[in-house]
PDB file of C-alpha atoms in Angstrom:
ATOM      1  CA  MET A   1       2.607   7.227 -26.917  1.00 73.00           C
ATOM      2  CA  LEU A   2       4.429   8.280 -23.764  1.00 93.00           C
ATOM      3  CA  LYS A   3       6.696   5.675 -22.214  1.00 97.00           C
ATOM      4  CA  THR A   4       4.173   3.777 -20.160  1.00 98.00           C
ATOM      5  CA  LEU A   5       4.277   1.017 -17.507  1.00 98.00           C
ATOM      6  CA  ILE A   6       1.276  -1.011 -16.389  1.00 98.00           C
ATOM      7  CA  ILE A   7       1.570  -1.930 -12.717  1.00 98.00           C
ATOM      8  CA  ILE A   8      -0.360  -5.083 -11.762  1.00 98.00           C
ATOM      9  CA  PRO A   9      -0.562  -5.884  -8.024  1.00 96.00           C
ATOM     10  CA  ALA A  10      -1.318  -9.556  -7.616  1.00 96.00           C
ATOM     11  CA  TYR A  11      -2.236 -11.421  -4.443  1.00 95.00           C
ATOM     12  CA  ASN A  12      -3.516 -15.001  -4.953  1.00 95.00           C
ATOM     13  CA  GLU A  13      -4.426 -14.389  -8.595  1.00 95.00           C
ATOM     14  CA  ALA A  14      -3.234 -17.701 -10.035  1.00 96.00           C
ATOM     15  CA  LEU A  15      -6.550 -18.255 -11.834  1.00 95.00           C
ATOM     16  CA  ASN A  16      -6.758 -14.791 -13.235  1.00 95.00           C
ATOM     17  CA  ILE A  17      -3.207 -13.621 -14.033  1.00 96.00           C
ATOM     18  CA  LYS A  18      -2.871 -15.336 -17.396  1.00 96.00           C
ATOM     19  CA  ASN A  19      -5.985 -13.796 -18.836  1.00 96.00           C
ATOM     20  CA  THR A  20      -4.954 -10.361 -17.434  1.00 97.00           C
ATOM     21  CA  ILE A  21      -1.506 -10.451 -19.050  1.00 97.00           C
ATOM     22  CA  GLU A  22      -2.719 -11.905 -22.343  1.00 97.00           C
ATOM     23  CA  ASP A  23      -5.302  -9.087 -22.521  1.00 97.00           C
ATOM     24  CA  ILE A  24      -2.449  -6.604 -22.212  1.00 98.00           C
ATOM     25  CA  LYS A  25      -0.314  -8.351 -24.776  1.00 97.00           C
ATOM     26  CA  GLU A  26      -3.169  -8.393 -27.253  1.00 97.00           C
ATOM     27  CA  ASN A  27      -4.679  -4.932 -26.706  1.00 97.00           C
ATOM     28  CA  ALA A  28      -1.746  -2.842 -25.546  1.00 97.00           C
ATOM     29  CA  PRO A  29       1.250  -4.563 -27.112  1.00 96.00           C
ATOM     30  CA  ASP A  30       3.463  -1.391 -27.162  1.00 95.00           C
ATOM     31  CA  VAL A  31       3.095  -0.803 -23.430  1.00 97.00           C
ATOM     32  CA  ASP A  32       5.354  -2.353 -20.811  1.00 98.00           C
ATOM     33  CA  TYR A  33       3.963  -4.147 -17.780  1.00 98.00           C
ATOM     34  CA  ILE A  34       5.221  -5.428 -14.443  1.00 98.00           C
ATOM     35  CA  VAL A  35       3.353  -7.795 -12.091  1.00 98.00           C
ATOM     36  CA  VAL A  36       4.066  -7.270  -8.404  1.00 97.00           C
ATOM     37  CA  ASN A  37       3.472 -10.626  -6.781  1.00 97.00           C
ATOM     38  CA  ASP A  38       2.432  -9.531  -3.261  1.00 96.00           C
ATOM     39  CA  GLY A  39       3.466 -12.611  -1.268  1.00 94.00           C
ATOM     40  CA  SER A  40       0.796 -14.761  -2.779  1.00 96.00           C
ATOM     41  CA  LYS A  41       0.087 -18.035  -1.033  1.00 95.00           C
ATOM     42  CA  ASP A  42      -1.332 -19.821  -4.058  1.00 95.00           C
ATOM     43  CA  ASP A  43       0.339 -20.632  -7.386  1.00 96.00           C
ATOM     44  CA  THR A  44       0.515 -17.060  -8.654  1.00 97.00           C
ATOM     45  CA  LEU A  45       4.393 -17.132  -8.682  1.00 97.00           C
ATOM     46  CA  GLU A  46       4.465 -20.460 -10.399  1.00 97.00           C
ATOM     47  CA  LYS A  47       2.163 -19.207 -13.172  1.00 97.00           C
ATOM     48  CA  LEU A  48       4.311 -16.085 -13.611  1.00 98.00           C
ATOM     49  CA  ASN A  49       7.410 -18.276 -14.131  1.00 98.00           C
ATOM     50  CA  LEU A  50       5.504 -20.805 -16.271  1.00 98.00           C
ATOM     51  CA  TYR A  51       4.465 -18.177 -18.802  1.00 97.00           C
ATOM     52  CA  ASN A  52       7.662 -16.127 -18.467  1.00 97.00           C
ATOM     53  CA  TYR A  53       5.815 -12.957 -17.461  1.00 98.00           C
ATOM     54  CA  ASN A  54       7.571  -9.829 -16.166  1.00 98.00           C
ATOM     55  CA  TYR A  55       7.306  -9.655 -12.411  1.00 98.00           C
ATOM     56  CA  ILE A  56       8.756  -8.510  -9.146  1.00 97.00           C
ATOM     57  CA  ASN A  57       8.359 -11.037  -6.349  1.00 96.00           C
ATOM     58  CA  GLY A  58       7.347  -9.846  -2.893  1.00 87.00           C
ATOM     59  CA  PHE A  59       8.433 -12.313  -0.231  1.00 82.00           C
ATOM     60  CA  GLN A  60       5.602 -11.265   2.130  1.00 88.00           C
ATOM     61  CA  ASN A  61       2.204  -9.653   1.751  1.00 90.00           C
ATOM     62  CA  GLN A  62       2.434  -5.867   1.843  1.00 90.00           C
ATOM     63  CA  GLY A  63      -1.164  -5.076   0.901  1.00 89.00           C
ATOM     64  CA  LEU A  64      -2.356  -3.130  -2.067  1.00 89.00           C
ATOM     65  CA  PHE A  65      -0.409   0.057  -1.235  1.00 90.00           C
ATOM     66  CA  GLY A  66       2.928  -1.727  -0.756  1.00 93.00           C
ATOM     67  CA  ALA A  67       2.521  -3.669  -4.003  1.00 95.00           C
ATOM     68  CA  VAL A  68       1.512  -0.642  -6.065  1.00 95.00           C
ATOM     69  CA  GLN A  69       4.168   1.524  -4.530  1.00 95.00           C
ATOM     70  CA  THR A  70       6.745  -1.100  -5.473  1.00 96.00           C
ATOM     71  CA  GLY A  71       5.556  -0.639  -9.082  1.00 97.00           C
ATOM     72  CA  PHE A  72       5.793   3.121  -8.819  1.00 97.00           C
ATOM     73  CA  LYS A  73       9.326   2.825  -7.646  1.00 97.00           C
ATOM     74  CA  TRP A  74      10.126   0.575 -10.632  1.00 98.00           C
ATOM     75  CA  ALA A  75       8.520   3.109 -12.944  1.00 98.00           C
ATOM     76  CA  LEU A  76      10.411   5.982 -11.335  1.00 97.00           C
ATOM     77  CA  TYR A  77      13.795   4.284 -11.530  1.00 97.00           C
ATOM     78  CA  ASN A  78      13.231   3.254 -15.145  1.00 98.00           C
ATOM     79  CA  ASP A  79      12.214   6.722 -16.298  1.00 97.00           C
ATOM     80  CA  TYR A  80       8.589   5.969 -17.300  1.00 98.00           C
ATOM     81  CA  ASP A  81       6.410   8.976 -18.234  1.00 98.00           C
ATOM     82  CA  VAL A  82       3.155   7.279 -17.244  1.00 98.00           C
ATOM     83  CA  ALA A  83       2.255   4.493 -14.721  1.00 98.00           C
ATOM     84  CA  ILE A  84      -1.018   2.690 -14.895  1.00 98.00           C
ATOM     85  CA  GLN A  85      -2.528   0.892 -11.996  1.00 97.00           C
ATOM     86  CA  PHE A  86      -4.294  -2.259 -13.347  1.00 97.00           C
ATOM     87  CA  ASP A  87      -6.020  -4.993 -11.366  1.00 94.00           C
ATOM     88  CA  GLY A  88      -4.721  -8.499 -11.637  1.00 93.00           C
ATOM     89  CA  ASP A  89      -8.203 -10.122 -11.313  1.00 91.00           C
ATOM     90  CA  GLY A  90      -9.396  -9.460 -14.886  1.00 91.00           C
ATOM     91  CA  GLN A  91     -11.836  -6.665 -14.091  1.00 92.00           C
ATOM     92  CA  HIS A  92      -9.957  -4.039 -16.143  1.00 96.00           C
ATOM     93  CA  SER A  93      -9.542  -4.158 -19.917  1.00 96.00           C
ATOM     94  CA  ALA A  94      -6.355  -3.121 -21.699  1.00 97.00           C
ATOM     95  CA  LEU A  95      -8.535  -1.803 -24.568  1.00 97.00           C
ATOM     96  CA  TYR A  96      -8.703   1.534 -22.625  1.00 97.00           C
ATOM     97  CA  ILE A  97      -5.027   1.930 -21.932  1.00 98.00           C
ATOM     98  CA  LYS A  98      -4.604   4.258 -24.938  1.00 97.00           C
ATOM     99  CA  ASP A  99      -7.503   6.427 -23.730  1.00 97.00           C
ATOM    100  CA  LEU A 100      -6.034   6.833 -20.276  1.00 98.00           C
ATOM    101  CA  VAL A 101      -2.601   7.727 -21.692  1.00 98.00           C
ATOM    102  CA  LYS A 102      -4.225  10.206 -24.116  1.00 98.00           C
ATOM    103  CA  ALA A 103      -5.780  11.986 -21.168  1.00 98.00           C
ATOM    104  CA  ILE A 104      -2.275  12.389 -19.690  1.00 98.00           C
ATOM    105  CA  GLU A 105      -0.942  13.603 -23.012  1.00 98.00           C
ATOM    106  CA  GLU A 106      -3.683  16.279 -22.959  1.00 97.00           C
ATOM    107  CA  GLY A 107      -2.155  17.754 -19.839  1.00 97.00           C
ATOM    108  CA  ASN A 108      -3.944  15.871 -17.011  1.00 98.00           C
ATOM    109  CA  ASN A 109      -1.885  14.566 -14.102  1.00 97.00           C
ATOM    110  CA  ILE A 110      -4.194  11.595 -13.318  1.00 98.00           C
ATOM    111  CA  SER A 111      -6.757   9.841 -15.473  1.00 98.00           C
ATOM    112  CA  ILE A 112      -9.292   7.430 -14.057  1.00 98.00           C
ATOM    113  CA  GLY A 113     -10.965   4.597 -15.874  1.00 97.00           C
ATOM    114  CA  SER A 114     -14.523   5.369 -14.834  1.00 96.00           C
ATOM    115  CA  ARG A 115     -17.743   3.351 -15.218  1.00 94.00           C
ATOM    116  CA  PHE A 116     -19.876   6.460 -14.805  1.00 93.00           C
ATOM    117  CA  VAL A 117     -18.831   9.188 -17.255  1.00 91.00           C
ATOM    118  CA  ASN A 118     -21.493   8.474 -19.767  1.00 87.00           C
ATOM    119  CA  GLU A 119     -23.502   6.046 -17.748  1.00 84.00           C
ATOM    120  CA  LYS A 120     -25.557   6.554 -14.585  1.00 83.00           C
ATOM    121  CA  LYS A 121     -24.356   5.142 -11.287  1.00 80.00           C
ATOM    122  CA  PRO A 122     -26.916   2.486 -10.254  1.00 75.00           C
ATOM    123  CA  LEU A 123     -28.978   2.992  -7.151  1.00 72.00           C
ATOM    124  CA  THR A 124     -27.718  -0.091  -5.375  1.00 73.00           C
ATOM    125  CA  PRO A 125     -26.424  -0.644  -1.745  1.00 70.00           C
ATOM    126  CA  ARG A 126     -23.093  -1.570  -3.304  1.00 71.00           C
ATOM    127  CA  MET A 127     -22.800   1.892  -4.763  1.00 81.00           C
ATOM    128  CA  LEU A 128     -23.760   3.772  -1.599  1.00 87.00           C
ATOM    129  CA  GLY A 129     -20.210   4.094  -0.465  1.00 86.00           C
ATOM    130  CA  SER A 130     -19.069   5.309  -3.874  1.00 90.00           C
ATOM    131  CA  ARG A 131     -21.801   7.987  -3.808  1.00 92.00           C
ATOM    132  CA  LEU A 132     -20.763   9.150  -0.370  1.00 93.00           C
ATOM    133  CA  ILE A 133     -17.080   9.344  -1.376  1.00 94.00           C
ATOM    134  CA  THR A 134     -18.039  11.238  -4.538  1.00 95.00           C
ATOM    135  CA  PHE A 135     -20.023  13.716  -2.373  1.00 95.00           C
ATOM    136  CA  ALA A 136     -17.126  14.128   0.110  1.00 96.00           C
ATOM    137  CA  ILE A 137     -14.580  14.782  -2.651  1.00 96.00           C
ATOM    138  CA  LYS A 138     -16.914  17.353  -4.254  1.00 97.00           C
ATOM    139  CA  LEU A 139     -17.563  19.023  -0.897  1.00 96.00           C
ATOM    140  CA  MET A 140     -13.810  19.328  -0.067  1.00 95.00           C
ATOM    141  CA  THR A 141     -12.407  20.129  -3.578  1.00 96.00           C
ATOM    142  CA  GLY A 142     -15.260  21.338  -5.814  1.00 96.00           C
ATOM    143  CA  LYS A 143     -14.369  18.525  -8.240  1.00 96.00           C
ATOM    144  CA  ARG A 144     -16.842  15.745  -8.991  1.00 96.00           C
ATOM    145  CA  ILE A 145     -15.270  12.338  -9.476  1.00 96.00           C
ATOM    146  CA  ASN A 146     -18.062   9.901 -10.469  1.00 95.00           C
ATOM    147  CA  ASP A 147     -16.097   6.639  -9.915  1.00 95.00           C
ATOM    148  CA  PRO A 148     -13.647   7.400  -7.051  1.00 94.00           C
ATOM    149  CA  THR A 149     -13.180   3.792  -6.038  1.00 92.00           C
ATOM    150  CA  SER A 150     -11.962   2.753  -9.495  1.00 94.00           C
ATOM    151  CA  GLY A 151      -8.492   1.189  -9.273  1.00 93.00           C
ATOM    152  CA  PHE A 152      -7.930   1.661 -13.006  1.00 97.00           C
ATOM    153  CA  ARG A 153      -5.819   4.855 -13.083  1.00 97.00           C
ATOM    154  CA  ALA A 154      -2.997   6.424 -15.014  1.00 98.00           C
ATOM    155  CA  TYR A 155      -0.447   8.827 -13.370  1.00 98.00           C
ATOM    156  CA  ASP A 156       2.014  11.245 -14.952  1.00 98.00           C
ATOM    157  CA  ARG A 157       5.628  11.579 -14.026  1.00 97.00           C
ATOM    158  CA  SER A 158       5.045  14.066 -11.239  1.00 95.00           C
ATOM    159  CA  CYS A 159       2.517  11.755  -9.586  1.00 95.00           C
ATOM    160  CA  ILE A 160       4.720   8.727 -10.017  1.00 96.00           C
ATOM    161  CA  GLU A 161       7.369  10.535  -7.914  1.00 95.00           C
ATOM    162  CA  HIS A 162       4.813  11.334  -5.251  1.00 93.00           C
ATOM    163  CA  TYR A 163       3.351   7.883  -4.948  1.00 93.00           C
ATOM    164  CA  ALA A 164       6.790   6.168  -5.155  1.00 95.00           C
ATOM    165  CA  ASN A 165       8.291   8.161  -2.352  1.00 92.00           C
ATOM    166  CA  ASP A 166       5.441   9.079   0.067  1.00 89.00           C
ATOM    167  CA  MET A 167       4.403   6.471   2.544  1.00 81.00           C
ATOM    168  CA  ASN A 168       1.272   8.576   3.288  1.00 79.00           C
ATOM    169  CA  ASN A 169       0.055   8.555  -0.271  1.00 82.00           C
ATOM    170  CA  PRO A 170      -1.578   5.243  -1.082  1.00 86.00           C
ATOM    171  CA  PRO A 171      -3.399   5.034  -4.428  1.00 81.00           C
ATOM    172  CA  GLU A 172      -6.893   5.293  -2.870  1.00 89.00           C
ATOM    173  CA  PRO A 173      -9.805   7.756  -3.288  1.00 91.00           C
ATOM    174  CA  ASP A 174      -8.821   9.903  -0.353  1.00 93.00           C
ATOM    175  CA  THR A 175      -5.456  10.805  -1.773  1.00 93.00           C
ATOM    176  CA  LEU A 176      -7.140  12.092  -4.898  1.00 95.00           C
ATOM    177  CA  VAL A 177      -8.351  14.904  -2.598  1.00 95.00           C
ATOM    178  CA  CYS A 178      -4.705  15.608  -1.666  1.00 93.00           C
ATOM    179  CA  MET A 179      -3.704  15.739  -5.248  1.00 94.00           C
ATOM    180  CA  LEU A 180      -6.565  18.025  -6.221  1.00 95.00           C
ATOM    181  CA  LYS A 181      -5.850  20.350  -3.308  1.00 93.00           C
ATOM    182  CA  ASN A 182      -2.236  20.536  -4.508  1.00 92.00           C
ATOM    183  CA  GLY A 183      -3.176  21.620  -8.038  1.00 94.00           C
ATOM    184  CA  LYS A 184      -3.184  18.315  -9.875  1.00 96.00           C
ATOM    185  CA  LYS A 185      -5.652  17.865 -12.767  1.00 97.00           C
ATOM    186  CA  ILE A 186      -7.803  14.709 -12.863  1.00 98.00           C
ATOM    187  CA  LYS A 187      -9.910  13.460 -15.772  1.00 98.00           C
ATOM    188  CA  GLU A 188     -12.311  10.509 -15.879  1.00 97.00           C
ATOM    189  CA  VAL A 189     -12.422   8.310 -19.028  1.00 97.00           C
ATOM    190  CA  GLN A 190     -15.387   6.081 -19.704  1.00 97.00           C
ATOM    191  CA  VAL A 191     -14.547   2.396 -19.520  1.00 96.00           C
ATOM    192  CA  THR A 192     -16.388  -0.879 -19.068  1.00 94.00           C
ATOM    193  CA  MET A 193     -15.315  -3.262 -16.341  1.00 92.00           C
ATOM    194  CA  SER A 194     -15.955  -6.989 -15.920  1.00 85.00           C
ATOM    195  CA  GLU A 195     -16.828  -8.936 -12.829  1.00 74.00           C
ATOM    196  CA  ARG A 196     -14.030 -10.933 -11.142  1.00 65.00           C
ATOM    197  CA  GLU A 197     -14.105 -14.419 -12.754  1.00 62.00           C
ATOM    198  CA  TYR A 198     -12.204 -16.388 -10.053  1.00 60.00           C
ATOM    199  CA  GLY A 199     -11.552 -15.795  -6.410  1.00 59.00           C
ATOM    200  CA  GLU A 200     -13.148 -13.332  -4.011  1.00 62.00           C
ATOM    201  CA  SER A 201     -12.632  -9.652  -3.328  1.00 61.00           C
ATOM    202  CA  TYR A 202     -11.605  -8.626   0.147  1.00 56.00           C
ATOM    203  CA  LEU A 203     -14.375  -6.059   0.079  1.00 57.00           C
ATOM    204  CA  ASN A 204     -17.103  -8.119   1.671  1.00 64.00           C
ATOM    205  CA  PRO A 205     -20.017  -6.143   3.278  1.00 70.00           C
ATOM    206  CA  ILE A 206     -18.187  -5.630   6.613  1.00 79.00           C
ATOM    207  CA  ASN A 207     -14.912  -4.623   4.953  1.00 76.00           C
ATOM    208  CA  SER A 208     -16.767  -2.362   2.582  1.00 78.00           C
ATOM    209  CA  ILE A 209     -18.248  -0.414   5.446  1.00 84.00           C
ATOM    210  CA  LYS A 210     -14.863  -0.107   7.165  1.00 87.00           C
ATOM    211  CA  TYR A 211     -13.293   1.004   3.910  1.00 87.00           C
ATOM    212  CA  MET A 212     -15.927   3.680   3.315  1.00 88.00           C
ATOM    213  CA  VAL A 213     -15.669   5.056   6.884  1.00 91.00           C
ATOM    214  CA  THR A 214     -11.850   5.122   6.728  1.00 92.00           C
ATOM    215  CA  GLN A 215     -11.958   6.949   3.427  1.00 93.00           C
ATOM    216  CA  LEU A 216     -14.453   9.544   4.601  1.00 94.00           C
ATOM    217  CA  ILE A 217     -12.487  10.260   7.778  1.00 93.00           C
ATOM    218  CA  SER A 218      -9.295  10.635   5.711  1.00 94.00           C
ATOM    219  CA  ILE A 219     -10.950  12.982   3.161  1.00 94.00           C
ATOM    220  CA  PHE A 220     -12.405  15.273   5.787  1.00 94.00           C
ATOM    221  CA  LEU A 221      -9.662  15.327   8.408  1.00 91.00           C
ATOM    222  CA  ILE A 222      -6.393  14.421   6.708  1.00 89.00           C
ATOM    223  CA  GLN A 223      -6.020  14.570   2.960  1.00 89.00           C
ATOM    224  CA  SER A 224      -7.643  17.986   2.509  1.00 85.00           C
ATOM    225  CA  PHE A 225      -4.845  19.558   4.548  1.00 85.00           C
ATOM    226  CA  ARG A 226      -1.817  17.673   3.342  1.00 82.00           C
ATOM    227  CA  LYS A 227       0.881  19.251   1.167  1.00 80.00           C
ATOM    228  CA  VAL A 228       2.976  17.461  -1.416  1.00 75.00           C
ATOM    229  CA  GLY A 229       6.216  18.605  -2.984  1.00 62.00           C
ATOM    230  CA  LYS A 230       6.355  19.959  -6.532  1.00 54.00           C
TER     231      LYS A 230
END
């Protein structure tokens, strides 16, 4: 397997972080991991110290992009071939790490852990935003990404460099458009995801609408026209 780092952004995940790391240790024992504690206000840092987990401590909350970019910088400086974005809330399963890495080994630049490769996307209000983003990406790039909002993604070395150094390149659905427009290959890999066991997602109905609108504006007006270095 390529030298791989799992990046786990964590904000107030004290109740979830142990299960997340133990899942990685059990199901992907040959892969390195780093938790980026994003200025948590709960006991996340205490749990990381209690169980002697690998972590970088952020003294203030940077948001998802800042935390993940910190992990990308760590991966770049330590010469990892692959970086995997992995939620700290227990929704992702380390059972699929090898499949995401295999897709990179096959020549793809990004692989996405997708719920909807072999399964149909449900017709629910929750999935409306995902469907709209899928349509927008298809319209602007010709590439259909069935699960664009999935935060379970693997990136090759070239993408690690882009995401580590570019402040305009957060690991969100809109920047997948930029990567596709700049010749990167993306593959989706079928995975199963769990519901968050503890805590609440920031994507409540109002924030979900704001997120969708922001992503669509970025896809149509910004990311489709951006250039990234080789």
